[in-house]
């Protein structure tokens, strides 16, 4: 069993880097604070006897040797970057639970057959650099390196420059190696486990998610003399499209999601009807067929509304992450570990994307969830119970041991 | 009569300062380009024998002496600042038509009894520093100087700093002096004169306009796992408020206006339901009672929708410019000048705010409109016919002469 108090202390120490007034974290990818967080993690791993390597995407791998160095390692990990108004647990818990597994095995003097690894994947959140999960995405072959390096933040700084600047552009090629298994433990970021009073979520997969930039282009004109009837006003299109997309999500309730996280306006002058609005659209559904039908409806709605109002419109596919089904053997390793430990549990699908989405393409993978308070995440008030975090780390420990000692 | 060709050439020369690729102008208030435009104007006025003074708001006054220096001057003028994607005529025409009046009187060797003045009012657009018409607003006592100096642009630079930086923080107190009359000639910025094939608009007043910042505050949460039903999503409020405000404008068609020129989002991350939206709202109506009823309805709509969705909301009054009625004698001076010159014309109310709104509080004031192409303004494609601009300047010349030779 892991040391729950030590895990909690480690989480709280990491949370001081980028701590916000409201008790959350702002430690966005490839900032100075991200570097500080990484440096601290690397130090902890080295102190725990691990060998640390960094790949050309800044993904960090801390390896605890196994008895048989020829066996492919069992990997766990998640991310240390946060949302701009993020919490202390999203991602960080998965990384530090991995470290706690290593520390606990050290304390107990337990060797494994296969090596164990704890990974930190770069820019999982997609908040500073879109898309999300780009570190694990390049590593697993979904994106190529040049695409990743060229991604820009809102100030126009590139991923590649910022990665080099914080000193985490490593030598190791960002590409898959043979792995016996990959696990990731994470807070649920939703309300189900808490509502059903379950300690552990046994994940069978991840819902599909599509990201778009919807651009509406109208005709700028003066707010005063220009008659309402002749305006080609992007806001007139926006409100109808939002309305129809919320209704589309309702049609596919309770699982569909429609989220608008960002909007830009040009020229952005109070007394001028805008020329352009750019809306970030995020559509999700666990059923790939339904998600694809939502995708079609979105395109149809945007085209029809734009046409009605005399707007031009463009839809740019920013990111497409289809629904994922995890590896049966890995899911079973989690299931039997939970059963052995006697935790209440529920089989479920993840609503959020995780690095495991991409890792699952090149290695047998599954995930473990623990409840979080009120299901709140991507929020500074994000919170979780120490006993649930400890339980999640225990399940991780047992699942990793099962796969590392075949 | 004025020299229409010279007027046109002068407009085209000024338009080179801040010229945009699409044929418009981006010469926002208190930028380096605004300084260049002002410098050029000052040079032209001095070459035309005027004495130039600058007040502490950066308002510029170019005086052509009268035969009787004790008589209060007859003033004309407008502004040289533009929208970020503005045109070549909005404001600039009023300033350079004033200069053309001076030049034409010089050519003809005509002296007036009262002195004549051409004014450039600072930051009329309100695009860089809100509110609009702040130069004439301070001068006429609507705003105080400290309030104006403390206004910030989107980058946080203050009006006071920027005014000093470009060297236009003058010594003259920004406060009214006795004026015999004030006239302003401007493009209509709307489609009425063009549609009715009239050359001149004889203005009886300006519609009322209210500016607000509407803030909607919800609860940030994760775009994936968070159920739609429990979200407190500011975009869910936004689309309903937009819808109801557009319907409100329709109820009071054809004169009511509802415009949303800008929107900000926090934290602005694709996969996070925003915490906050701030929408710039501009409501207008020529009838003060109807505008006040729209103001009440807006407050009621925002409160009800926010309440429905569990959002907090705030409405900040950014600017309130009530409906204006111009001075009878000045309107009559314009009317009789138009009649004397034989131009087709229409009596109308301005849809846009102008410096004359504030000047009319402290001096007898009225305005003259000329048509602009397709009624388009606050748009780089803004355009006007040389012959209409010439006609407007001729009406200005005659109206000024009437009031300067009592
Ligand atoms: N866990 C998490 O926040 N992932 C980011 C990708 C997503 O938006 O689901
Ligand atoms: N003419 C003009 O653009 N004025 C600015 C104030 C307004 O928005 O009406």
mmCIF file of C-alpha atoms in Angstrom, chain B residues 24 26 33 48 61 116 130 135 144 153 176 194 224 226 247 333 344 379:
data_model
loop_
_atom_site.group_PDB
_atom_site.id
_atom_site.type_symbol
_atom_site.label_atom_id
_atom_site.label_comp_id
_atom_site.label_asym_id
_atom_site.label_seq_id
_atom_site.Cartn_x
_atom_site.Cartn_y
_atom_site.Cartn_z
ATOM 1 C CA UNK B 24 -9.379 52.951 -45.294
ATOM 2 C CA UNK B 26 -6.374 53.408 -38.998
ATOM 3 C CA UNK B 33 -0.233 58.596 -36.666
ATOM 4 C CA UNK B 48 -3.474 79.859 -44.279
ATOM 5 C CA UNK B 61 -8.205 75.657 -32.437
ATOM 6 C CA UNK B 116 -13.671 82.150 -37.574
ATOM 7 C CA UNK B 130 -14.035 55.116 -24.295
ATOM 8 C CA UNK B 135 -12.331 66.046 -26.129
ATOM 9 C CA UNK B 144 -13.839 66.346 -15.878
ATOM 10 C CA UNK B 153 -6.875 51.747 -23.914
ATOM 11 C CA UNK B 176 -15.992 76.859 -23.102
ATOM 12 C CA UNK B 194 -28.286 58.422 -50.786
ATOM 13 C CA UNK B 224 -15.922 17.097 -21.193
ATOM 14 C CA UNK B 226 -19.380 18.379 -16.753
ATOM 15 C CA UNK B 247 -36.070 41.666 -30.632
ATOM 16 C CA UNK B 333 -28.765 79.443 -40.937
ATOM 17 C CA UNK B 344 -31.784 69.145 -52.677
ATOM 18 C CA UNK B 379 -15.600 50.616 -42.477
#
